[in-house]
Amino acid sequence: MNEEMFGPISDQATPPVYRYFNGKDWLTSSSGKTSEIISPVDGSVVGSLQAVTREEIDAVMDKAAHAQVAWEKMPLNHRVKIMHLAADWIRQNQDYLISLMVREIGKSHGESKSEIARTADLVDYYANEAQSIKGETLDSDNFPGFDKGRIALIERAAYGVVVAIAPFNYPVNLSASKIAPALLMGNSVVFKPPTQGGISGLHLVRIFEKAGVPEGVLGCVTGTGEEIGDYLVSHPRAAMVAFTGSSDTGYAIAGKASMKTLLFECGGNNPALILPDADYNLTASELVKGAFSYSGQRCTAIKYVLTTPAVRDEILPVLLRTMDSLVKMGDPRSPDTKLVGPVVSEKAAEYIESVINEAVAGGAKIVRGGKRDKAFIEATVLTDVKPDMKIVSEEIFGPVLSFITVASNEEMANIVNGSRFGLQACIFTRDEGSGIILAALLNVGTVQINGSPQRGPDHFPFLGVKRSGIGVQGVRYSLEAVSRLKPVVLNKPQ
Ligand code: G3H
């Protein structure tokens, strides 16, 4: 079944060269340029992705712009049916998708399994929620000077062509979380999958195609950000860019996209603030989950801890004991749920190692981990870290948790608010009231009390401030974000 299902997307060689999708056919690019995708698990070649040409992008964009007009007119309940079918296809192909993702990006088997299940549920939820999105009417007589009757009939309309750009760390879920809402609200989508993770992304596109998304409505172009990114995000046919990735890339895209509508989820660098009355066992297991799941490669990962020196000394042994029982480095293909696998590439691992070494040279101490083996970085805990060290001032996408000591809650808030990032923060305390008061001082998208930062459940609002994002996602919020208000004003006869 997988061959029939996914056959057209590659040339079937070993290792295969994957095709791009112009909205109708799976094609070989005339560029002749490809990037090899090397598995971080064992160094094997998973396949190659092509770099499409500008002319090929133009053709996909043109097709998407033309197809969008009829797609938006299609009754919503037809679009909803297609999305439910796509969710079913994701479930039916879950085993294939899981093993592909484990190999392509090194995400553990358990985490890949959750990503696939979550994606199918998310697509279903979007489809259900889209049916309850409705417009409203406003009467002019509420506003002074407008007694004589005008009515605004306000509907939701599509933007047009949405360029969707997904990251490597959730190559299926964070692709579907852009594609599904945009399509449901009547947009067409030109999708650029990540390079590493792109093979998984192409499989998702094939699923949407098989589910019945009509010709031209969903295209998929491949190539690295350097090769095609600027051209795509500044393309005159694109009305909106939906992006998840690093803050630096987001910042660059925002500059290039000029007046297009933007929906961005960027870097997090999220802090954990531990108050003296925290439940240390709960805090330690949330720190482990927050810092080390998927090897710290989540925008919602905990990157640093703020505590007084006394609290640090008490929590550290509990944390290390919890790591002993919950964390071990190993092969992500194993079903063992304790595993911290590789980061996405050996190059990324070398960079993380160099930043750890730089912190140590600056006075930080390694209390656990710190070593690298190829693409694997040990789950690492550092103390004596200062807020201006690169290990916390930049987003290091790896399994490293840094302790910074402070004298007061105000100092904690100043450090959090002084960061360029503002996705989430978490506070650990037995006194939820104190937690809420401290949360009010933090300029971040979301504050979690007694839990590690996370995007889900996926219908909650998810947003970042400062360099962490633009706009709000989360099922209903995403559907609203990828559509605009369209008022028609009826001037009543006098
Ligand atoms: O990496 C960015 C993701 O949106 C994080 O999602 O909190 O479910 O891991 P997550």
PDB file of C-alpha atoms in Angstrom, residues 71-351:
ATOM      1  CA  TRP A  71     -11.363  26.396  -4.063  1.00  0.00           C
ATOM      2  CA  GLU A  72     -12.647  29.273  -1.935  1.00  0.00           C
ATOM      3  CA  LYS A  73     -16.036  28.970  -3.639  1.00  0.00           C
ATOM      4  CA  MET A  74     -16.232  25.244  -2.920  1.00  0.00           C
ATOM      5  CA  PRO A  75     -18.726  24.643  -0.084  1.00  0.00           C
ATOM      6  CA  LEU A  76     -16.927  24.515   3.251  1.00  0.00           C
ATOM      7  CA  ASN A  77     -18.364  21.097   4.057  1.00  0.00           C
ATOM      8  CA  HIS A  78     -16.564  19.671   0.996  1.00  0.00           C
ATOM      9  CA  ARG A  79     -13.261  21.102   2.178  1.00  0.00           C
ATOM     10  CA  VAL A  80     -13.991  19.698   5.637  1.00  0.00           C
ATOM     11  CA  LYS A  81     -14.549  16.202   4.190  1.00  0.00           C
ATOM     12  CA  ILE A  82     -11.214  16.328   2.380  1.00  0.00           C
ATOM     13  CA  MET A  83      -9.440  17.243   5.629  1.00  0.00           C
ATOM     14  CA  HIS A  84     -11.096  14.387   7.537  1.00  0.00           C
ATOM     15  CA  LEU A  85      -9.981  12.024   4.784  1.00  0.00           C
ATOM     16  CA  ALA A  86      -6.434  13.376   5.052  1.00  0.00           C
ATOM     17  CA  ALA A  87      -6.507  12.734   8.809  1.00  0.00           C
ATOM     18  CA  ASP A  88      -7.585   9.145   8.118  1.00  0.00           C
ATOM     19  CA  TRP A  89      -4.793   8.648   5.586  1.00  0.00           C
ATOM     20  CA  ILE A  90      -2.276   9.938   8.129  1.00  0.00           C
ATOM     21  CA  ARG A  91      -3.523   7.330  10.636  1.00  0.00           C
ATOM     22  CA  GLN A  92      -3.484   4.549   8.063  1.00  0.00           C
ATOM     23  CA  ASN A  93       0.122   5.291   7.120  1.00  0.00           C
ATOM     24  CA  GLN A  94       1.371   6.010  10.626  1.00  0.00           C
ATOM     25  CA  ASP A  95       3.901   3.167  10.859  1.00  0.00           C
ATOM     26  CA  TYR A  96       5.522   4.140   7.580  1.00  0.00           C
ATOM     27  CA  LEU A  97       5.620   7.822   8.550  1.00  0.00           C
ATOM     28  CA  ILE A  98       7.031   7.066  12.007  1.00  0.00           C
ATOM     29  CA  SER A  99       9.954   5.009  10.730  1.00  0.00           C
ATOM     30  CA  LEU A 100      10.685   7.581   8.041  1.00  0.00           C
ATOM     31  CA  MET A 101      10.712  10.413  10.577  1.00  0.00           C
ATOM     32  CA  VAL A 102      12.893   8.520  13.057  1.00  0.00           C
ATOM     33  CA  ARG A 103      15.445   7.936  10.327  1.00  0.00           C
ATOM     34  CA  GLU A 104      15.243  11.359   8.723  1.00  0.00           C
ATOM     35  CA  ILE A 105      15.459  13.610  11.786  1.00  0.00           C
ATOM     36  CA  GLY A 106      16.438  11.249  14.619  1.00  0.00           C
ATOM     37  CA  LYS A 107      13.300  11.891  16.672  1.00  0.00           C
ATOM     38  CA  SER A 108      12.667   8.990  19.037  1.00  0.00           C
ATOM     39  CA  HIS A 109      10.164   6.339  18.048  1.00  0.00           C
ATOM     40  CA  GLY A 110       7.797   7.341  20.867  1.00  0.00           C
ATOM     41  CA  GLU A 111       7.969  11.052  20.060  1.00  0.00           C
ATOM     42  CA  SER A 112       7.493  10.386  16.339  1.00  0.00           C
ATOM     43  CA  LYS A 113       4.476   8.221  17.110  1.00  0.00           C
ATOM     44  CA  SER A 114       2.951  11.014  19.216  1.00  0.00           C
ATOM     45  CA  GLU A 115       3.639  13.537  16.458  1.00  0.00           C
ATOM     46  CA  ILE A 116       1.774  11.477  13.869  1.00  0.00           C
ATOM     47  CA  ALA A 117      -1.212  10.768  16.149  1.00  0.00           C
ATOM     48  CA  ARG A 118      -1.348  14.421  17.211  1.00  0.00           C
ATOM     49  CA  THR A 119      -1.288  15.523  13.573  1.00  0.00           C
ATOM     50  CA  ALA A 120      -4.241  13.363  12.566  1.00  0.00           C
ATOM     51  CA  ASP A 121      -6.213  14.601  15.578  1.00  0.00           C
ATOM     52  CA  LEU A 122      -5.232  18.188  14.812  1.00  0.00           C
ATOM     53  CA  VAL A 123      -6.398  18.018  11.199  1.00  0.00           C
ATOM     54  CA  ASP A 124      -9.734  16.563  12.339  1.00  0.00           C
ATOM     55  CA  TYR A 125     -10.082  19.258  14.990  1.00  0.00           C
ATOM     56  CA  TYR A 126      -9.353  22.023  12.480  1.00  0.00           C
ATOM     57  CA  ALA A 127     -11.976  20.608  10.149  1.00  0.00           C
ATOM     58  CA  ASN A 128     -14.585  20.485  12.898  1.00  0.00           C
ATOM     59  CA  GLU A 129     -13.761  23.941  14.209  1.00  0.00           C
ATOM     60  CA  ALA A 130     -13.809  25.516  10.736  1.00  0.00           C
ATOM     61  CA  GLN A 131     -17.506  24.744  10.552  1.00  0.00           C
ATOM     62  CA  SER A 132     -18.194  26.999  13.495  1.00  0.00           C
ATOM     63  CA  ILE A 133     -16.292  30.019  12.183  1.00  0.00           C
ATOM     64  CA  LYS A 134     -18.883  32.627  11.372  1.00  0.00           C
ATOM     65  CA  GLY A 135     -19.140  36.275  10.513  1.00  0.00           C
ATOM     66  CA  GLU A 136     -21.191  38.969  12.250  1.00  0.00           C
ATOM     67  CA  THR A 137     -23.263  42.030  11.491  1.00  0.00           C
ATOM     68  CA  LEU A 138     -22.751  45.501  12.957  1.00  0.00           C
ATOM     69  CA  ASP A 139     -25.204  48.351  12.950  1.00  0.00           C
ATOM     70  CA  SER A 140     -23.963  51.905  12.467  1.00  0.00           C
ATOM     71  CA  ASP A 141     -26.287  53.450  15.010  1.00  0.00           C
ATOM     72  CA  ASN A 142     -23.955  52.410  17.822  1.00  0.00           C
ATOM     73  CA  PHE A 143     -21.510  55.093  16.737  1.00  0.00           C
ATOM     74  CA  PRO A 144     -22.225  58.808  17.327  1.00  0.00           C
ATOM     75  CA  GLY A 145     -23.283  60.650  14.154  1.00  0.00           C
ATOM     76  CA  PHE A 146     -24.366  57.518  12.298  1.00  0.00           C
ATOM     77  CA  ASP A 147     -28.037  57.405  13.240  1.00  0.00           C
ATOM     78  CA  LYS A 148     -29.235  56.810   9.729  1.00  0.00           C
ATOM     79  CA  GLY A 149     -28.678  53.158   9.239  1.00  0.00           C
ATOM     80  CA  ARG A 150     -25.764  51.340   7.736  1.00  0.00           C
ATOM     81  CA  ILE A 151     -25.220  47.667   8.289  1.00  0.00           C
ATOM     82  CA  ALA A 152     -21.854  45.925   7.954  1.00  0.00           C
ATOM     83  CA  LEU A 153     -22.164  42.275   6.917  1.00  0.00           C
ATOM     84  CA  ILE A 154     -18.808  40.904   7.989  1.00  0.00           C
ATOM     85  CA  GLU A 155     -17.645  37.593   6.582  1.00  0.00           C
ATOM     86  CA  ARG A 156     -14.356  35.749   6.719  1.00  0.00           C
ATOM     87  CA  ALA A 157     -12.464  35.497   3.431  1.00  0.00           C
ATOM     88  CA  ALA A 158      -9.259  33.809   2.329  1.00  0.00           C
ATOM     89  CA  TYR A 159      -6.074  35.783   1.758  1.00  0.00           C
ATOM     90  CA  GLY A 160      -5.188  33.984  -1.495  1.00  0.00           C
ATOM     91  CA  VAL A 161      -1.921  32.076  -1.798  1.00  0.00           C
ATOM     92  CA  VAL A 162      -0.266  31.230   1.524  1.00  0.00           C
ATOM     93  CA  VAL A 163       3.419  30.326   1.503  1.00  0.00           C
ATOM     94  CA  ALA A 164       3.901  27.813   4.327  1.00  0.00           C
ATOM     95  CA  ILE A 165       7.408  27.112   5.611  1.00  0.00           C
ATOM     96  CA  ALA A 166       7.926  24.358   8.179  1.00  0.00           C
ATOM     97  CA  PRO A 167      10.863  23.430  10.454  1.00  0.00           C
ATOM     98  CA  PHE A 168      12.752  20.155  10.754  1.00  0.00           C
ATOM     99  CA  ASN A 169      11.728  19.353  14.330  1.00  0.00           C
ATOM    100  CA  TYR A 170       8.032  18.648  13.624  1.00  0.00           C
ATOM    101  CA  PRO A 171       8.187  17.971   9.884  1.00  0.00           C
ATOM    102  CA  VAL A 172       4.683  16.507   9.729  1.00  0.00           C
ATOM    103  CA  ASN A 173       2.847  18.277  12.548  1.00  0.00           C
ATOM    104  CA  LEU A 174       4.090  21.819  11.968  1.00  0.00           C
ATOM    105  CA  SER A 175       3.492  21.383   8.230  1.00  0.00           C
ATOM    106  CA  ALA A 176      -0.086  20.189   8.731  1.00  0.00           C
ATOM    107  CA  SER A 177      -0.705  22.952  11.279  1.00  0.00           C
ATOM    108  CA  LYS A 178      -0.140  25.479   8.492  1.00  0.00           C
ATOM    109  CA  ILE A 179      -1.543  23.646   5.483  1.00  0.00           C
ATOM    110  CA  ALA A 180      -4.839  22.428   6.998  1.00  0.00           C
ATOM    111  CA  PRO A 181      -6.191  25.742   8.397  1.00  0.00           C
ATOM    112  CA  ALA A 182      -5.096  27.688   5.332  1.00  0.00           C
ATOM    113  CA  LEU A 183      -6.883  25.250   3.006  1.00  0.00           C
ATOM    114  CA  LEU A 184      -9.996  25.077   5.174  1.00  0.00           C
ATOM    115  CA  MET A 185     -10.377  28.848   5.055  1.00  0.00           C
ATOM    116  CA  GLY A 186     -10.203  28.807   1.252  1.00  0.00           C
ATOM    117  CA  ASN A 187      -6.568  29.700   0.613  1.00  0.00           C
ATOM    118  CA  SER A 188      -4.308  27.769  -1.677  1.00  0.00           C
ATOM    119  CA  VAL A 189      -0.923  26.819  -0.250  1.00  0.00           C
ATOM    120  CA  VAL A 190       2.574  26.640  -1.643  1.00  0.00           C
ATOM    121  CA  PHE A 191       4.505  24.657   0.903  1.00  0.00           C
ATOM    122  CA  LYS A 192       8.241  24.626   1.441  1.00  0.00           C
ATOM    123  CA  PRO A 193       9.216  21.749   3.718  1.00  0.00           C
ATOM    124  CA  PRO A 194      12.421  21.941   5.736  1.00  0.00           C
ATOM    125  CA  THR A 195      15.485  20.444   4.051  1.00  0.00           C
ATOM    126  CA  GLN A 196      16.147  17.862   6.802  1.00  0.00           C
ATOM    127  CA  GLY A 197      12.594  16.611   7.407  1.00  0.00           C
ATOM    128  CA  GLY A 198      11.589  17.489   3.855  1.00  0.00           C
ATOM    129  CA  ILE A 199      11.066  13.876   2.854  1.00  0.00           C
ATOM    130  CA  SER A 200       8.539  13.496   5.674  1.00  0.00           C
ATOM    131  CA  GLY A 201       6.926  16.765   4.560  1.00  0.00           C
ATOM    132  CA  LEU A 202       6.560  15.520   0.962  1.00  0.00           C
ATOM    133  CA  HIS A 203       4.792  12.411   2.224  1.00  0.00           C
ATOM    134  CA  LEU A 204       2.279  14.630   4.006  1.00  0.00           C
ATOM    135  CA  VAL A 205       1.632  16.549   0.791  1.00  0.00           C
ATOM    136  CA  ARG A 206       0.972  13.281  -1.002  1.00  0.00           C
ATOM    137  CA  ILE A 207      -1.587  12.421   1.688  1.00  0.00           C
ATOM    138  CA  PHE A 208      -3.445  15.700   1.144  1.00  0.00           C
ATOM    139  CA  GLU A 209      -3.352  15.060  -2.615  1.00  0.00           C
ATOM    140  CA  LYS A 210      -4.760  11.537  -2.166  1.00  0.00           C
ATOM    141  CA  ALA A 211      -7.446  12.899   0.149  1.00  0.00           C
ATOM    142  CA  GLY A 212      -8.773  14.961  -2.744  1.00  0.00           C
ATOM    143  CA  VAL A 213      -7.274  18.464  -2.562  1.00  0.00           C
ATOM    144  CA  PRO A 214      -7.954  19.644  -6.125  1.00  0.00           C
ATOM    145  CA  GLU A 215      -5.344  20.403  -8.754  1.00  0.00           C
ATOM    146  CA  GLY A 216      -3.218  23.464  -8.044  1.00  0.00           C
ATOM    147  CA  VAL A 217      -4.563  24.130  -4.552  1.00  0.00           C
ATOM    148  CA  LEU A 218      -1.540  22.645  -2.750  1.00  0.00           C
ATOM    149  CA  GLY A 219       1.925  22.772  -4.289  1.00  0.00           C
ATOM    150  CA  CYS A 220       5.218  21.790  -2.728  1.00  0.00           C
ATOM    151  CA  VAL A 221       8.580  23.227  -3.706  1.00  0.00           C
ATOM    152  CA  THR A 222      11.865  21.978  -2.308  1.00  0.00           C
ATOM    153  CA  GLY A 223      15.285  23.529  -1.906  1.00  0.00           C
ATOM    154  CA  THR A 224      17.259  25.033   0.931  1.00  0.00           C
ATOM    155  CA  GLY A 225      16.256  28.354   2.463  1.00  0.00           C
ATOM    156  CA  GLU A 226      19.307  29.966   0.819  1.00  0.00           C
ATOM    157  CA  GLU A 227      18.317  28.591  -2.594  1.00  0.00           C
ATOM    158  CA  ILE A 228      14.604  29.380  -2.721  1.00  0.00           C
ATOM    159  CA  GLY A 229      13.545  31.033   0.554  1.00  0.00           C
ATOM    160  CA  ASP A 230      13.911  34.712  -0.385  1.00  0.00           C
ATOM    161  CA  TYR A 231      12.294  34.215  -3.768  1.00  0.00           C
ATOM    162  CA  LEU A 232       9.296  32.433  -2.279  1.00  0.00           C
ATOM    163  CA  VAL A 233       8.557  34.829   0.584  1.00  0.00           C
ATOM    164  CA  SER A 234       8.826  37.905  -1.620  1.00  0.00           C
ATOM    165  CA  HIS A 235       6.854  36.376  -4.487  1.00  0.00           C
ATOM    166  CA  PRO A 236       4.171  38.754  -5.813  1.00  0.00           C
ATOM    167  CA  ARG A 237       1.608  35.928  -5.974  1.00  0.00           C
ATOM    168  CA  ALA A 238       1.962  35.224  -2.208  1.00  0.00           C
ATOM    169  CA  ALA A 239      -0.476  37.060   0.050  1.00  0.00           C
ATOM    170  CA  MET A 240       0.686  35.544   3.325  1.00  0.00           C
ATOM    171  CA  VAL A 241       3.673  33.760   4.825  1.00  0.00           C
ATOM    172  CA  ALA A 242       3.163  31.215   7.631  1.00  0.00           C
ATOM    173  CA  PHE A 243       6.530  30.235   9.063  1.00  0.00           C
ATOM    174  CA  THR A 244       8.021  28.235  11.915  1.00  0.00           C
ATOM    175  CA  GLY A 245      11.768  28.312  12.432  1.00  0.00           C
ATOM    176  CA  SER A 246      14.564  30.232  14.032  1.00  0.00           C
ATOM    177  CA  SER A 247      14.172  33.836  15.120  1.00  0.00           C
ATOM    178  CA  ASP A 248      17.008  34.940  12.836  1.00  0.00           C
ATOM    179  CA  THR A 249      15.333  33.388   9.798  1.00  0.00           C
ATOM    180  CA  GLY A 250      11.965  34.850  10.859  1.00  0.00           C
ATOM    181  CA  TYR A 251      13.518  38.280  11.166  1.00  0.00           C
ATOM    182  CA  ALA A 252      15.046  37.988   7.692  1.00  0.00           C
ATOM    183  CA  ILE A 253      11.765  36.742   6.170  1.00  0.00           C
ATOM    184  CA  ALA A 254       9.823  39.630   7.729  1.00  0.00           C
ATOM    185  CA  GLY A 255      12.214  42.045   6.016  1.00  0.00           C
ATOM    186  CA  LYS A 256      11.808  40.375   2.625  1.00  0.00           C
ATOM    187  CA  ALA A 257       8.047  39.762   2.754  1.00  0.00           C
ATOM    188  CA  SER A 258       7.220  43.496   2.945  1.00  0.00           C
ATOM    189  CA  MET A 259       3.419  43.960   3.260  1.00  0.00           C
ATOM    190  CA  LYS A 260       2.340  40.350   3.179  1.00  0.00           C
ATOM    191  CA  THR A 261       0.411  39.038   6.190  1.00  0.00           C
ATOM    192  CA  LEU A 262       2.740  37.152   8.527  1.00  0.00           C
ATOM    193  CA  LEU A 263       2.137  34.327  10.994  1.00  0.00           C
ATOM    194  CA  PHE A 264       5.392  33.301  12.672  1.00  0.00           C
ATOM    195  CA  GLU A 265       6.422  30.871  15.378  1.00  0.00           C
ATOM    196  CA  CYS A 266      10.093  31.414  16.163  1.00  0.00           C
ATOM    197  CA  GLY A 267      12.707  30.613  18.773  1.00  0.00           C
ATOM    198  CA  GLY A 268      11.839  30.331  22.460  1.00  0.00           C
ATOM    199  CA  ASN A 269      14.779  30.051  24.887  1.00  0.00           C
ATOM    200  CA  ASN A 270      12.289  29.491  27.658  1.00  0.00           C
ATOM    201  CA  PRO A 271      13.114  29.957  31.349  1.00  0.00           C
ATOM    202  CA  ALA A 272      11.953  27.989  34.413  1.00  0.00           C
ATOM    203  CA  LEU A 273      11.559  30.121  37.540  1.00  0.00           C
ATOM    204  CA  ILE A 274      11.738  28.016  40.692  1.00  0.00           C
ATOM    205  CA  LEU A 275      10.440  29.562  43.914  1.00  0.00           C
ATOM    206  CA  PRO A 276      11.557  28.298  47.346  1.00  0.00           C
ATOM    207  CA  ASP A 277       8.222  26.602  48.068  1.00  0.00           C
ATOM    208  CA  ALA A 278       8.198  24.550  44.846  1.00  0.00           C
ATOM    209  CA  ASP A 279       7.477  20.810  44.864  1.00  0.00           C
ATOM    210  CA  TYR A 280      10.992  19.690  43.904  1.00  0.00           C
ATOM    211  CA  ASN A 281      10.018  16.249  42.617  1.00  0.00           C
ATOM    212  CA  LEU A 282       7.403  17.670  40.287  1.00  0.00           C
ATOM    213  CA  THR A 283       9.753  20.494  39.262  1.00  0.00           C
ATOM    214  CA  ALA A 284      12.586  18.090  38.489  1.00  0.00           C
ATOM    215  CA  SER A 285      10.484  15.849  36.281  1.00  0.00           C
ATOM    216  CA  GLU A 286       9.081  18.869  34.415  1.00  0.00           C
ATOM    217  CA  LEU A 287      12.627  20.212  33.951  1.00  0.00           C
ATOM    218  CA  VAL A 288      13.727  16.887  32.504  1.00  0.00           C
ATOM    219  CA  LYS A 289      10.752  16.739  30.151  1.00  0.00           C
ATOM    220  CA  GLY A 290      11.101  20.404  29.218  1.00  0.00           C
ATOM    221  CA  ALA A 291      14.849  20.417  28.648  1.00  0.00           C
ATOM    222  CA  PHE A 292      15.601  17.017  27.149  1.00  0.00           C
ATOM    223  CA  SER A 293      12.594  15.752  25.170  1.00  0.00           C
ATOM    224  CA  TYR A 294      13.488  15.510  21.497  1.00  0.00           C
ATOM    225  CA  SER A 295      17.027  16.407  22.563  1.00  0.00           C
ATOM    226  CA  GLY A 296      16.016  19.959  23.445  1.00  0.00           C
ATOM    227  CA  GLN A 297      15.064  20.703  19.837  1.00  0.00           C
ATOM    228  CA  ARG A 298      11.667  22.257  20.567  1.00  0.00           C
ATOM    229  CA  CYS A 299      10.938  25.962  20.459  1.00  0.00           C
ATOM    230  CA  THR A 300       9.157  25.382  23.780  1.00  0.00           C
ATOM    231  CA  ALA A 301      12.111  23.619  25.440  1.00  0.00           C
ATOM    232  CA  ILE A 302      13.328  24.888  28.818  1.00  0.00           C
ATOM    233  CA  LYS A 303      16.775  26.372  28.301  1.00  0.00           C
ATOM    234  CA  TYR A 304      17.579  27.969  31.624  1.00  0.00           C
ATOM    235  CA  VAL A 305      16.567  27.904  35.277  1.00  0.00           C
ATOM    236  CA  LEU A 306      16.360  30.969  37.533  1.00  0.00           C
ATOM    237  CA  THR A 307      16.614  30.304  41.284  1.00  0.00           C
ATOM    238  CA  THR A 308      18.265  31.595  44.411  1.00  0.00           C
ATOM    239  CA  PRO A 309      21.557  29.810  45.231  1.00  0.00           C
ATOM    240  CA  ALA A 310      19.852  28.003  48.143  1.00  0.00           C
ATOM    241  CA  VAL A 311      17.046  26.631  45.943  1.00  0.00           C
ATOM    242  CA  ARG A 312      19.561  25.623  43.273  1.00  0.00           C
ATOM    243  CA  ASP A 313      21.532  23.604  45.820  1.00  0.00           C
ATOM    244  CA  GLU A 314      18.379  21.806  46.916  1.00  0.00           C
ATOM    245  CA  ILE A 315      16.893  21.124  43.487  1.00  0.00           C
ATOM    246  CA  LEU A 316      20.102  19.995  41.746  1.00  0.00           C
ATOM    247  CA  PRO A 317      20.441  16.590  43.467  1.00  0.00           C
ATOM    248  CA  VAL A 318      16.743  15.921  42.854  1.00  0.00           C
ATOM    249  CA  LEU A 319      17.175  16.843  39.195  1.00  0.00           C
ATOM    250  CA  LEU A 320      20.213  14.606  38.762  1.00  0.00           C
ATOM    251  CA  ARG A 321      18.416  11.677  40.412  1.00  0.00           C
ATOM    252  CA  THR A 322      15.433  12.242  38.136  1.00  0.00           C
ATOM    253  CA  MET A 323      17.744  12.283  35.123  1.00  0.00           C
ATOM    254  CA  ASP A 324      19.233   8.976  36.277  1.00  0.00           C
ATOM    255  CA  SER A 325      15.820   7.376  36.124  1.00  0.00           C
ATOM    256  CA  LEU A 326      14.284   9.206  33.136  1.00  0.00           C
ATOM    257  CA  VAL A 327      17.087   9.982  30.687  1.00  0.00           C
ATOM    258  CA  LYS A 328      19.588   7.931  28.759  1.00  0.00           C
ATOM    259  CA  MET A 329      21.285   8.495  25.438  1.00  0.00           C
ATOM    260  CA  GLY A 330      20.511   5.922  22.796  1.00  0.00           C
ATOM    261  CA  ASP A 331      19.201   4.855  19.409  1.00  0.00           C
ATOM    262  CA  PRO A 332      15.919   6.662  18.600  1.00  0.00           C
ATOM    263  CA  ARG A 333      14.663   3.604  16.704  1.00  0.00           C
ATOM    264  CA  SER A 334      14.260   1.809  20.025  1.00  0.00           C
ATOM    265  CA  PRO A 335      10.812   2.011  21.664  1.00  0.00           C
ATOM    266  CA  ASP A 336      12.516   2.930  24.999  1.00  0.00           C
ATOM    267  CA  THR A 337      10.849   6.156  26.083  1.00  0.00           C
ATOM    268  CA  LYS A 338      13.770   7.313  28.255  1.00  0.00           C
ATOM    269  CA  LEU A 339      15.979   7.989  25.307  1.00  0.00           C
ATOM    270  CA  VAL A 340      17.655  11.182  24.310  1.00  0.00           C
ATOM    271  CA  GLY A 341      18.585  10.629  20.671  1.00  0.00           C
ATOM    272  CA  PRO A 342      20.815  12.596  18.322  1.00  0.00           C
ATOM    273  CA  VAL A 343      20.319  16.216  17.361  1.00  0.00           C
ATOM    274  CA  VAL A 344      19.461  16.825  13.738  1.00  0.00           C
ATOM    275  CA  SER A 345      22.997  16.606  12.321  1.00  0.00           C
ATOM    276  CA  GLU A 346      26.604  16.183  13.309  1.00  0.00           C
ATOM    277  CA  LYS A 347      27.200  19.818  12.331  1.00  0.00           C
ATOM    278  CA  ALA A 348      24.470  20.967  14.745  1.00  0.00           C
ATOM    279  CA  ALA A 349      25.993  18.781  17.480  1.00  0.00           C
ATOM    280  CA  GLU A 350      29.446  20.273  16.901  1.00  0.00           C
ATOM    281  CA  TYR A 351      27.983  23.751  17.258  1.00  0.00           C
TER     282      TYR A 351
END
